[in-house]
mmCIF file of N, CA and C in Angstrom:
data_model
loop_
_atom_site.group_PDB
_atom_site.id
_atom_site.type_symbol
_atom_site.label_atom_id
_atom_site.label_comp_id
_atom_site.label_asym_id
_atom_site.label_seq_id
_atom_site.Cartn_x
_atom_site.Cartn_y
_atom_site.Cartn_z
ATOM 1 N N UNK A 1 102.015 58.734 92.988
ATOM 2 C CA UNK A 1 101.430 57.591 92.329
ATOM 3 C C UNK A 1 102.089 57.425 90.950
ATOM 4 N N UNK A 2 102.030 56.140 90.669
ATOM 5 C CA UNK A 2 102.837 55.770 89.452
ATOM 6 C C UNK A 2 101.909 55.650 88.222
ATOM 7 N N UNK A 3 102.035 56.357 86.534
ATOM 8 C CA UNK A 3 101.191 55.801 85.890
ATOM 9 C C UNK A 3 102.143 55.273 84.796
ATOM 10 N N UNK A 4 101.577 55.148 83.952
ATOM 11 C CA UNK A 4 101.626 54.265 82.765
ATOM 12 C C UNK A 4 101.792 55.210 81.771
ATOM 13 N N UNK A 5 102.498 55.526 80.426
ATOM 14 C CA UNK A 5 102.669 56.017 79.012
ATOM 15 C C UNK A 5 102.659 55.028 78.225
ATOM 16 N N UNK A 6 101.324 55.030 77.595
ATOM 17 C CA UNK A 6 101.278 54.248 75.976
ATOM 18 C C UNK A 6 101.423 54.701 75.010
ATOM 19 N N UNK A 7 101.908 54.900 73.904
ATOM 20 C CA UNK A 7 101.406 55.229 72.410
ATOM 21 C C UNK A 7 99.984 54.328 72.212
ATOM 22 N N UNK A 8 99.301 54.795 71.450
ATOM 23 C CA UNK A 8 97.812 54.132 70.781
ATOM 24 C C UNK A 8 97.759 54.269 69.258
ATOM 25 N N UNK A 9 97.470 53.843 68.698
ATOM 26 C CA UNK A 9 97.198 53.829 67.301
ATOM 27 C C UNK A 9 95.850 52.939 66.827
ATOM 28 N N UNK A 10 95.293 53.352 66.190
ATOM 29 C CA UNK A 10 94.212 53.253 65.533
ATOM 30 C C UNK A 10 93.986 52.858 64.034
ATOM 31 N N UNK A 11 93.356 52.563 63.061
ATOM 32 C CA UNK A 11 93.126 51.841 61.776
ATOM 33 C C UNK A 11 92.480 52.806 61.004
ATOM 34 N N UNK A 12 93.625 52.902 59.848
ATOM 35 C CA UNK A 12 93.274 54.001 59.292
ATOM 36 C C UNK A 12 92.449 53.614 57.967
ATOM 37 N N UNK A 13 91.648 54.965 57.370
ATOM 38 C CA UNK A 13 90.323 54.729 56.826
ATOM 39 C C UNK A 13 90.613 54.175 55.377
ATOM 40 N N UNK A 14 91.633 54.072 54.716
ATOM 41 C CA UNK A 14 92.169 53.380 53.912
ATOM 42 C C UNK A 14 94.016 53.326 53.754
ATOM 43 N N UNK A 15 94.393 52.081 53.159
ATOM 44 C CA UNK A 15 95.449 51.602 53.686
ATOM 45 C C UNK A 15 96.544 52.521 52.681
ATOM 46 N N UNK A 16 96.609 53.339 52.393
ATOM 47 C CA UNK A 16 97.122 54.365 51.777
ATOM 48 C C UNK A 16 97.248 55.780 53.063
ATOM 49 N N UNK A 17 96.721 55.992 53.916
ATOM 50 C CA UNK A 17 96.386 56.817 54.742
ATOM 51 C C UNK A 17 96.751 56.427 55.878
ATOM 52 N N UNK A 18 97.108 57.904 56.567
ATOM 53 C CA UNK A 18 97.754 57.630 57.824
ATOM 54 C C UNK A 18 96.928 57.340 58.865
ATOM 55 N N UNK A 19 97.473 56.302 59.649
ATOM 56 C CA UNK A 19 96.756 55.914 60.830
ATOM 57 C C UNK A 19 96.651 57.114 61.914
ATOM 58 N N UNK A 20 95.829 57.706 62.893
ATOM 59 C CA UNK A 20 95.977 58.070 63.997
ATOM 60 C C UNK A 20 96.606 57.750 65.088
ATOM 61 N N UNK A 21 97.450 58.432 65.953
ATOM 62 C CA UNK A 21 98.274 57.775 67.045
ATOM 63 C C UNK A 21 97.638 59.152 68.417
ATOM 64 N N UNK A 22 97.665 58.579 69.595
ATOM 65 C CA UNK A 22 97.745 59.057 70.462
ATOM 66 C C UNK A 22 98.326 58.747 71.787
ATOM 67 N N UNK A 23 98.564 59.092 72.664
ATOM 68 C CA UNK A 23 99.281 59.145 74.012
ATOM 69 C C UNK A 23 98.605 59.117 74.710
ATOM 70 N N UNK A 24 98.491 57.907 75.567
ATOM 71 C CA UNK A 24 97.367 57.113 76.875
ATOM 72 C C UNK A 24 97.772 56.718 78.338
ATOM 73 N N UNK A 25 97.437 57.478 79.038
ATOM 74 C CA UNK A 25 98.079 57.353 80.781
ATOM 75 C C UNK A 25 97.264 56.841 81.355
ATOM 76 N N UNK A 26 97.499 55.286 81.642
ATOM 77 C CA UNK A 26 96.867 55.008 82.781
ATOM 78 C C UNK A 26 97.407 54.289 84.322
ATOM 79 N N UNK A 27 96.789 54.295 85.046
ATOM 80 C CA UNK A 27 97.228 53.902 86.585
ATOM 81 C C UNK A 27 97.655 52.075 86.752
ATOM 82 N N UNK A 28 97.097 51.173 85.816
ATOM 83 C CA UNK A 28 97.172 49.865 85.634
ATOM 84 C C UNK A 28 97.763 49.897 84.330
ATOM 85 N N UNK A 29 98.743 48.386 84.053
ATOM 86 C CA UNK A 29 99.595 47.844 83.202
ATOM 87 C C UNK A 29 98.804 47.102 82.278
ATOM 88 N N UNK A 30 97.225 47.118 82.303
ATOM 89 C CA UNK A 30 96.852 46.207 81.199
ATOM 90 C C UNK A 30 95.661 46.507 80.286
ATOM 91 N N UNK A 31 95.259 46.250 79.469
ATOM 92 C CA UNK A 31 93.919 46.554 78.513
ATOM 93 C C UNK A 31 92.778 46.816 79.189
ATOM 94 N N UNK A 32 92.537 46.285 80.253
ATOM 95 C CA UNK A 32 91.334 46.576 80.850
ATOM 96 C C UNK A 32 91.348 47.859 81.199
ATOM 97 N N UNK A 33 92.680 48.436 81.674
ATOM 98 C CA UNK A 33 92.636 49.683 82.502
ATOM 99 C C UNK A 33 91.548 51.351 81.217
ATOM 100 N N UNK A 34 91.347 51.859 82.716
ATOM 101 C CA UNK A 34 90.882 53.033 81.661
ATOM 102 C C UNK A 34 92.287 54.191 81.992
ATOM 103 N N UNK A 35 91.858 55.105 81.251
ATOM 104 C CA UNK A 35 93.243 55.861 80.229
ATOM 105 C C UNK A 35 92.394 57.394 79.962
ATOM 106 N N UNK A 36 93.683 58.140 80.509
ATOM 107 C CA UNK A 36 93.385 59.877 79.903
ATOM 108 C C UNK A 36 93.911 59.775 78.604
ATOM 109 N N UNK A 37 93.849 60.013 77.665
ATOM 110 C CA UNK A 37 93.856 59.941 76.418
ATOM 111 C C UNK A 37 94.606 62.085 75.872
ATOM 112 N N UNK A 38 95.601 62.094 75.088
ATOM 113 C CA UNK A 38 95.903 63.348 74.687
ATOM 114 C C UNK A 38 96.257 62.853 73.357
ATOM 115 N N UNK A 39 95.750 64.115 72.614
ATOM 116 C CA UNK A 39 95.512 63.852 70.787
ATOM 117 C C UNK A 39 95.558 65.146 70.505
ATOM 118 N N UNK A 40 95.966 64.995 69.157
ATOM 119 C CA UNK A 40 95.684 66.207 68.432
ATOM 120 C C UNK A 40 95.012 66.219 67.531
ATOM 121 N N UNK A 41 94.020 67.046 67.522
ATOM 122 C CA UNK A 41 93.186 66.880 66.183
ATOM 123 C C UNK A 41 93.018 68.505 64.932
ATOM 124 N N UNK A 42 92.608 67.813 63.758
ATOM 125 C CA UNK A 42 92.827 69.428 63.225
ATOM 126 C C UNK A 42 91.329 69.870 63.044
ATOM 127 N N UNK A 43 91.328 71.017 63.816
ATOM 128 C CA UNK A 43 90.246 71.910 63.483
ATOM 129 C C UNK A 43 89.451 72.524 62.102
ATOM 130 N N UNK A 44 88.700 73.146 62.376
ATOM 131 C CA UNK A 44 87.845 73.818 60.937
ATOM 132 C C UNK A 44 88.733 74.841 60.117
ATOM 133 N N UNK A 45 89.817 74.794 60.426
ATOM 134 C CA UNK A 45 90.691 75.803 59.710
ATOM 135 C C UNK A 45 92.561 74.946 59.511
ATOM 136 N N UNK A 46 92.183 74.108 60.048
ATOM 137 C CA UNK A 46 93.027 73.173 59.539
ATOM 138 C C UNK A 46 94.208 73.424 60.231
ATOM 139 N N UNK A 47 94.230 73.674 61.498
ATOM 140 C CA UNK A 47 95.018 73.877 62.351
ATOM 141 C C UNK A 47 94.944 72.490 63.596
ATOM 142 N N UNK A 48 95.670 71.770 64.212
ATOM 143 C CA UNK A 48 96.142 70.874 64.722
ATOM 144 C C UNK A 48 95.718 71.364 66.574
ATOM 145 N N UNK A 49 94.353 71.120 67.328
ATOM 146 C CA UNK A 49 94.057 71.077 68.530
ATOM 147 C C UNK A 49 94.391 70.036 69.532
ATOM 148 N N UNK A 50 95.142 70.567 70.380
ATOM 149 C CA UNK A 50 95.210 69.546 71.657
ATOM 150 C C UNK A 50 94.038 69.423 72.273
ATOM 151 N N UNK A 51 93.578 68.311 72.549
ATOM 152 C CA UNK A 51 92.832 67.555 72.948
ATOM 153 C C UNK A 51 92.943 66.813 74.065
ATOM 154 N N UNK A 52 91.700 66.830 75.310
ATOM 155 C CA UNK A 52 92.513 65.672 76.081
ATOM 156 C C UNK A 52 91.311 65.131 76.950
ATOM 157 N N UNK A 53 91.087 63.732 76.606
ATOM 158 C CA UNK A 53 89.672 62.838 76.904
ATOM 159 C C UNK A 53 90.000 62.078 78.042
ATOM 160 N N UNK A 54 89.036 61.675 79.117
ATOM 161 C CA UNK A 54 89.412 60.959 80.022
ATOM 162 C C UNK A 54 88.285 59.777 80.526
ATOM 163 N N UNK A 55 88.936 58.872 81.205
ATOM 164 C CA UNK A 55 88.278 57.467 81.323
ATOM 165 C C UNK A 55 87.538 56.686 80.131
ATOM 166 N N UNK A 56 88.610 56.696 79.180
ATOM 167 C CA UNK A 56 88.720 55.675 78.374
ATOM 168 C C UNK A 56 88.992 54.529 78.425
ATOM 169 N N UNK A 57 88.372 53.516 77.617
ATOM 170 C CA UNK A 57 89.388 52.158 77.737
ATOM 171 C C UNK A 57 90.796 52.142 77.257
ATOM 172 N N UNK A 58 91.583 51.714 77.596
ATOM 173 C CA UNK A 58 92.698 52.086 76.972
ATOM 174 C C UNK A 58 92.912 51.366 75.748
ATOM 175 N N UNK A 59 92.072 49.851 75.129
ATOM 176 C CA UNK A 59 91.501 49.508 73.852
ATOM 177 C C UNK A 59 90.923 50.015 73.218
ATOM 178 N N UNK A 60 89.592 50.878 73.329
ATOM 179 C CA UNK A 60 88.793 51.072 72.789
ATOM 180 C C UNK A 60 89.144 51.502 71.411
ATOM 181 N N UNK A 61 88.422 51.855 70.502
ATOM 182 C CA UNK A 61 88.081 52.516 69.107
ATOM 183 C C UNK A 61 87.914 53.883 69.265
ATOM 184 N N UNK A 62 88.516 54.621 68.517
ATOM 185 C CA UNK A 62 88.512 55.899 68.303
ATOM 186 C C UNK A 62 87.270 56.449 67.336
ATOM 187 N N UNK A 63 87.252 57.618 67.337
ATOM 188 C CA UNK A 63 86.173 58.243 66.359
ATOM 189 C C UNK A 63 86.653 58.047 64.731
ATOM 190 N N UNK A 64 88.019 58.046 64.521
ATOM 191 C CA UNK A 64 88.798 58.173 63.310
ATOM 192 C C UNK A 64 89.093 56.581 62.805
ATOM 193 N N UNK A 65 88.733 55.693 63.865
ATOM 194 C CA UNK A 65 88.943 54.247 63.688
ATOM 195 C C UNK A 65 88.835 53.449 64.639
ATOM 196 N N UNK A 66 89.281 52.104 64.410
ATOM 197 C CA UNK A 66 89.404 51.336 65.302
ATOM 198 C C UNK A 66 90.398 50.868 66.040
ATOM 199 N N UNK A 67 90.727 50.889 66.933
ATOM 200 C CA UNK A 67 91.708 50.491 68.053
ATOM 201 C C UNK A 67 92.385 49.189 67.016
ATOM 202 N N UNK A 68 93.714 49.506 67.041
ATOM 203 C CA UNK A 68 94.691 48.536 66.440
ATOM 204 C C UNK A 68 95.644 47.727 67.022
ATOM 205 N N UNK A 69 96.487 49.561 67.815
ATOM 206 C CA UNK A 69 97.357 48.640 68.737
ATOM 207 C C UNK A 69 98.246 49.629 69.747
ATOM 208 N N UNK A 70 99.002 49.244 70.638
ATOM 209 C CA UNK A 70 99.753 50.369 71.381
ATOM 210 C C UNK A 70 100.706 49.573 72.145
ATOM 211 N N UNK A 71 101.646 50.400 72.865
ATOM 212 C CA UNK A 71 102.928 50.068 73.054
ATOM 213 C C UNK A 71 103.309 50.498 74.210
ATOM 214 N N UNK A 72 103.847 50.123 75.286
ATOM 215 C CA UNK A 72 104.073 50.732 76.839
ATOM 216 C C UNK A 72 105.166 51.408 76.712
ATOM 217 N N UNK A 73 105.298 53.081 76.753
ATOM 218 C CA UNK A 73 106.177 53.750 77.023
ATOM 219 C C UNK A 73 107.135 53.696 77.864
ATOM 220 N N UNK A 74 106.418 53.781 78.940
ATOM 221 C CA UNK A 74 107.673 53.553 80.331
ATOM 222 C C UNK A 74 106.333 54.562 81.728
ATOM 223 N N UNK A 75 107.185 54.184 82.615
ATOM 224 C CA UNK A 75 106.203 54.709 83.887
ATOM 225 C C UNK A 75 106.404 55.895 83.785
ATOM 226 N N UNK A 76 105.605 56.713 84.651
ATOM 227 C CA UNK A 76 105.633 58.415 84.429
ATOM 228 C C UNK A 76 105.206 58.499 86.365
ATOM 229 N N UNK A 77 105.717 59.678 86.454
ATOM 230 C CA UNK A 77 105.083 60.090 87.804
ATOM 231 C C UNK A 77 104.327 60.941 87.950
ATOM 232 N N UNK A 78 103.860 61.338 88.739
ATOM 233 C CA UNK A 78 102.608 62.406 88.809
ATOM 234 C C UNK A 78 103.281 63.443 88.450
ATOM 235 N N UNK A 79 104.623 64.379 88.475
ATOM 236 C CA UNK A 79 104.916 65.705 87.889
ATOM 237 C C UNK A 79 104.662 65.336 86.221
ATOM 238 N N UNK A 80 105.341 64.138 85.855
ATOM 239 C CA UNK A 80 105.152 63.971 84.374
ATOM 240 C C UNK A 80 103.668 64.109 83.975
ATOM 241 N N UNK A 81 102.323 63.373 84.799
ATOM 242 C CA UNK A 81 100.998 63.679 84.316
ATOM 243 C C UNK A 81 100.450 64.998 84.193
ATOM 244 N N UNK A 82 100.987 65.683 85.683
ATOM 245 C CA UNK A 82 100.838 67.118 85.929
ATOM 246 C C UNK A 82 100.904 67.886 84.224
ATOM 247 N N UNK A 83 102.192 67.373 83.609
ATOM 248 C CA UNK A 83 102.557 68.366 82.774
ATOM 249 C C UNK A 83 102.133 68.117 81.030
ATOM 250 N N UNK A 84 101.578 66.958 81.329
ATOM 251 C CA UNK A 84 101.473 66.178 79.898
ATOM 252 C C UNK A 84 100.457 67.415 78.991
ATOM 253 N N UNK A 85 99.490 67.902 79.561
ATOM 254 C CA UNK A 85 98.419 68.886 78.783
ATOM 255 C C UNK A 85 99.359 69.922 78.452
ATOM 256 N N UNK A 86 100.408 70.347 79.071
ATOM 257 C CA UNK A 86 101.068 71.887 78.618
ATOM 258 C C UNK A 86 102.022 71.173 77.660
ATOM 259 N N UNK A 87 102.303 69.905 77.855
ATOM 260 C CA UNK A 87 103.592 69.418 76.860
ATOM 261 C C UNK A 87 102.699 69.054 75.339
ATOM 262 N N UNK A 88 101.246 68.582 75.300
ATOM 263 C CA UNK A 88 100.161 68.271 74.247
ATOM 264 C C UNK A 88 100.013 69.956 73.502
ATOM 265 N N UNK A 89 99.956 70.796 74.355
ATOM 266 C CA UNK A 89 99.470 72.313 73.567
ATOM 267 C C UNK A 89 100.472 72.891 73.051
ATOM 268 N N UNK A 90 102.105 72.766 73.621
ATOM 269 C CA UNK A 90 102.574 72.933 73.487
ATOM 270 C C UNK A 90 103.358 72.227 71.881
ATOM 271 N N UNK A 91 103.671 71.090 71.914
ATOM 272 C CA UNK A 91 103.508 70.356 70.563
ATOM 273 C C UNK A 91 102.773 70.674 69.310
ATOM 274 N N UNK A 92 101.352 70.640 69.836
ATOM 275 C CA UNK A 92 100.487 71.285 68.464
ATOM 276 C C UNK A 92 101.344 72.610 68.626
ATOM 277 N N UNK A 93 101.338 73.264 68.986
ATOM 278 C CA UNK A 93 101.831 75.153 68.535
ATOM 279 C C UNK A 93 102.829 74.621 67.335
ATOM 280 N N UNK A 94 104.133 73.820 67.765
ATOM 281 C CA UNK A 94 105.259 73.503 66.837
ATOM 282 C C UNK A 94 104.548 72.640 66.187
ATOM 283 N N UNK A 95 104.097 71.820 65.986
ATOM 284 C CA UNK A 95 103.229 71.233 64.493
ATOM 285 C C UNK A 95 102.947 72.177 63.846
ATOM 286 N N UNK A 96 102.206 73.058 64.418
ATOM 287 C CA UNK A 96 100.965 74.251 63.391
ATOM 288 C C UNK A 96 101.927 74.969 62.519
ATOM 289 N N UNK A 97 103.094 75.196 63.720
ATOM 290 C CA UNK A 97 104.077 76.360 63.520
ATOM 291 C C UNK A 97 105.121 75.808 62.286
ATOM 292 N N UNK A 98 105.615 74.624 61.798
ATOM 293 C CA UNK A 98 106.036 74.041 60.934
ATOM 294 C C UNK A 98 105.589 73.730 59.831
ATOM 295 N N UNK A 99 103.793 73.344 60.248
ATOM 296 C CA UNK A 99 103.030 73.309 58.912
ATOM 297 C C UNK A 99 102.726 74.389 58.178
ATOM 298 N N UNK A 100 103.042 75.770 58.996
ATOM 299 C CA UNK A 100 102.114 77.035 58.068
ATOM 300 C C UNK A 100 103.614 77.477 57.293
ATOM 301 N N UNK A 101 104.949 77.429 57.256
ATOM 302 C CA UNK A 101 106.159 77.088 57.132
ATOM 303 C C UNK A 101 106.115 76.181 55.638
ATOM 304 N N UNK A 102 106.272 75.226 55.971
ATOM 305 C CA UNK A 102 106.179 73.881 55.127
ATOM 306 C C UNK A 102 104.888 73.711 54.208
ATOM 307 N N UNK A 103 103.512 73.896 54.470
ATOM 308 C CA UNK A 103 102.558 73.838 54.157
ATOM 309 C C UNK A 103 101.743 72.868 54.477
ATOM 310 N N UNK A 104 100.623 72.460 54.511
ATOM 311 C CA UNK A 104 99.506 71.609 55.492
ATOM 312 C C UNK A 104 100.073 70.470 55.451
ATOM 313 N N UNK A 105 99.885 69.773 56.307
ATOM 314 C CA UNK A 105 100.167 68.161 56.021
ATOM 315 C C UNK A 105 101.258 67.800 56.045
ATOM 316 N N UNK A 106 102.106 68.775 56.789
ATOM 317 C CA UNK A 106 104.374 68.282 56.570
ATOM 318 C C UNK A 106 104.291 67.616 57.742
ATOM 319 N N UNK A 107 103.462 68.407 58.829
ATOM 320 C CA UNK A 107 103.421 67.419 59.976
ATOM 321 C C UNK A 107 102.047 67.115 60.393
ATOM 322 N N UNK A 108 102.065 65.772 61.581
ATOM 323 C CA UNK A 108 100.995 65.029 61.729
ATOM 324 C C UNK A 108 101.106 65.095 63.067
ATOM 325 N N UNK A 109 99.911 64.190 63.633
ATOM 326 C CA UNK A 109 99.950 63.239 64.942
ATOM 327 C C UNK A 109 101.154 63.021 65.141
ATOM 328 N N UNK A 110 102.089 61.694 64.208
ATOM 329 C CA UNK A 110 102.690 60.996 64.623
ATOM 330 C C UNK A 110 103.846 62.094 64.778
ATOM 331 N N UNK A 111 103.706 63.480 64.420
ATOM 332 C CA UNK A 111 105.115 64.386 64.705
ATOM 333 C C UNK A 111 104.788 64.992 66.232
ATOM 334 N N UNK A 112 103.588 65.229 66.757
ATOM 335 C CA UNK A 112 103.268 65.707 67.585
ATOM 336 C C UNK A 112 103.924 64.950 68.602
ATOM 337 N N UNK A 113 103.214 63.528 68.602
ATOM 338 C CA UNK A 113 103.195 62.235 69.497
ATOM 339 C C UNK A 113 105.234 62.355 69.757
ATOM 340 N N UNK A 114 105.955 62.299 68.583
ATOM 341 C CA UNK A 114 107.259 62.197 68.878
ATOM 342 C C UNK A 114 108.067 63.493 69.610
ATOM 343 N N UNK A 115 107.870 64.417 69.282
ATOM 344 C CA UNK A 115 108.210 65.675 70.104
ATOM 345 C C UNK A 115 107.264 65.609 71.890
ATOM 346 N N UNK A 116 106.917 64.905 71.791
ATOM 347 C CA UNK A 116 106.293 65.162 73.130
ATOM 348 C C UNK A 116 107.733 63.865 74.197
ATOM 349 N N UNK A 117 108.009 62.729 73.507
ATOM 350 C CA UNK A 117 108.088 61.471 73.712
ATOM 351 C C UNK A 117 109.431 61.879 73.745
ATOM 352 N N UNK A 118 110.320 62.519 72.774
ATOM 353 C CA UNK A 118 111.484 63.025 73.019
ATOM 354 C C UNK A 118 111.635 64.247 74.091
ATOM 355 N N UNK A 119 110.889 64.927 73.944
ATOM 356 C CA UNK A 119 111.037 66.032 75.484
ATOM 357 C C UNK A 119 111.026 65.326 76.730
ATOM 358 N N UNK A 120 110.076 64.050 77.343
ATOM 359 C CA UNK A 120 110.230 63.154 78.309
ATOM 360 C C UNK A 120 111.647 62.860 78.255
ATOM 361 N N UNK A 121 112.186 61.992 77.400
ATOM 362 C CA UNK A 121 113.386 61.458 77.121
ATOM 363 C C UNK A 121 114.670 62.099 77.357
ATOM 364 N N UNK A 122 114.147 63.169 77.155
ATOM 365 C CA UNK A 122 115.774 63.878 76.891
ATOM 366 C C UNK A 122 115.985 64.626 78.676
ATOM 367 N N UNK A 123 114.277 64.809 79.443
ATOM 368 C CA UNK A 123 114.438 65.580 80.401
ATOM 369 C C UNK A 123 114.736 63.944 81.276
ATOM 370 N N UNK A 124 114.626 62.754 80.785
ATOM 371 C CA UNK A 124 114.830 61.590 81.738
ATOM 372 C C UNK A 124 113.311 61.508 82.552
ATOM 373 N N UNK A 125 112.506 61.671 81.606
ATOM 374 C CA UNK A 125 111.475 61.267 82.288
ATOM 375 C C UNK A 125 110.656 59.924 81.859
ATOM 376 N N UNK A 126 111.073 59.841 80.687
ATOM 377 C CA UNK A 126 111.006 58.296 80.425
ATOM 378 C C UNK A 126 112.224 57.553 80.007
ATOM 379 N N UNK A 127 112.347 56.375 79.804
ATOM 380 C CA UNK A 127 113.730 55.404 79.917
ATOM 381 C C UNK A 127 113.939 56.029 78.341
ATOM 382 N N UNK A 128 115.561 56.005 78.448
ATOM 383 C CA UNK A 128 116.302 56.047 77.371
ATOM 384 C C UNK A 128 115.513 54.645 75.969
ATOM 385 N N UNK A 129 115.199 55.069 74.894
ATOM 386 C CA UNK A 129 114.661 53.869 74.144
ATOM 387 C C UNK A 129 113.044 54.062 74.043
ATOM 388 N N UNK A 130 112.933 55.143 74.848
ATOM 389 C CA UNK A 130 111.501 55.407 73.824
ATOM 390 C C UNK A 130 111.391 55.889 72.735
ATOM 391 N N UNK A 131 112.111 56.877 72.720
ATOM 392 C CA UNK A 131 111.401 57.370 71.161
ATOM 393 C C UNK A 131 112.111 56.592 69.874
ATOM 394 N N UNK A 132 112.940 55.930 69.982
ATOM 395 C CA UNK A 132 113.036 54.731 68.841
ATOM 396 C C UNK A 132 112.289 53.536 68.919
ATOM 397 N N UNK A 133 111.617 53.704 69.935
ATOM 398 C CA UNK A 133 110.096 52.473 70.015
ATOM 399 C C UNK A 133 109.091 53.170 69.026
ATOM 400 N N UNK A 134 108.930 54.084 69.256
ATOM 401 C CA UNK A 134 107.479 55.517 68.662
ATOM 402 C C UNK A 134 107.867 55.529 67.135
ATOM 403 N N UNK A 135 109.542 55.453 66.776
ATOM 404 C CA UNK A 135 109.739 55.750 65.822
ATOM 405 C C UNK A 135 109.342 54.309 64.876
ATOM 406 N N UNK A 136 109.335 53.676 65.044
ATOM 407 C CA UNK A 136 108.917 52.019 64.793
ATOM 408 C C UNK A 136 107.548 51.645 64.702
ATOM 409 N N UNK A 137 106.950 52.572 65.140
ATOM 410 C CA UNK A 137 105.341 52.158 65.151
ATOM 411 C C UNK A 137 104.636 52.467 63.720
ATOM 412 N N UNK A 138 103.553 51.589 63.775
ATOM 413 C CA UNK A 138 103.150 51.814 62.373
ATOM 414 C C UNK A 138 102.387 53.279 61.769
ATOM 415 N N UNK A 139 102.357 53.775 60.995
ATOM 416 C CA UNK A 139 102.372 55.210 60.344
ATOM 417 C C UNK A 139 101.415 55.274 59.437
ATOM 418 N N UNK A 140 101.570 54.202 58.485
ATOM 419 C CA UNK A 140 100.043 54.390 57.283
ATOM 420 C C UNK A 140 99.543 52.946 57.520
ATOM 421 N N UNK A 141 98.270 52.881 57.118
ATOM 422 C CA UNK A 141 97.019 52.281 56.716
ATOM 423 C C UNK A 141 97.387 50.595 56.993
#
């Protein structure tokens, strides 16, 4: 079965501040569809958790904001869905692992979201021209 890769982004809590982005799979090409949803969020110790919510709208509003806007990745196949949660845990580790390095806050979502989007890419699992779509998307407030 064939699904869908979106980026999502959300409205951030002031326009100085970074928006939230996440990565949304669903089985239909349009807003109505609902969507597994993978995010990272940072925990009580300020460490960066994969996350992964399901039967969402693929519009809806997030907890961190409101649904802004998102962008069609490219189709994925079921090995690509299969793997998306180990490629989400896997990401946060190298976020965490860069931020304790660098210090809190060097990387984000939107670093997570791109290391995931370039590993598709590079293995040809999504079309050449995604991750300079991701890289284009909006970032702060």
């Amino acid at each position: 079965m064939t699904g869908y890769l979106w980026l999502v982004w959300y409205e951030a809590p002031a326009r100085s501040a970074i928006r939230h982005w996440t990565l949304a799979v669903t089985y239909e090409a349009n807003d109505r569809a609902y969507a597994t949803v993978y995010e990272v969020a940072i925990d009580s110790s300020g460490h960066y958790q994969s996350r992964v919510t399901r039967r969402v709208h693929l519009t809806s509003n997030h907890p961190s904001g409101a649904y802004n806007g998102k962008i069609l990745l490219g189709e994925i196949n079921d090995n690509v869905l299969c793997s998306l949660e180990p490629y989400s845990e896997t990401a946060a580790e190298l976020v965490n692992s860069r931020n304790r390095k660098r210090g809190p806050g060097a990387q984000t979502c939107h670093d997570w979201a791109m290391i995931i989007v370039r590993s598709l890419e590079d293995s040809m699992l999504l079309p050449q021209g995604a991750l300079a779509c991701v890289e284009k998307c909006p970032r702060i407030g």
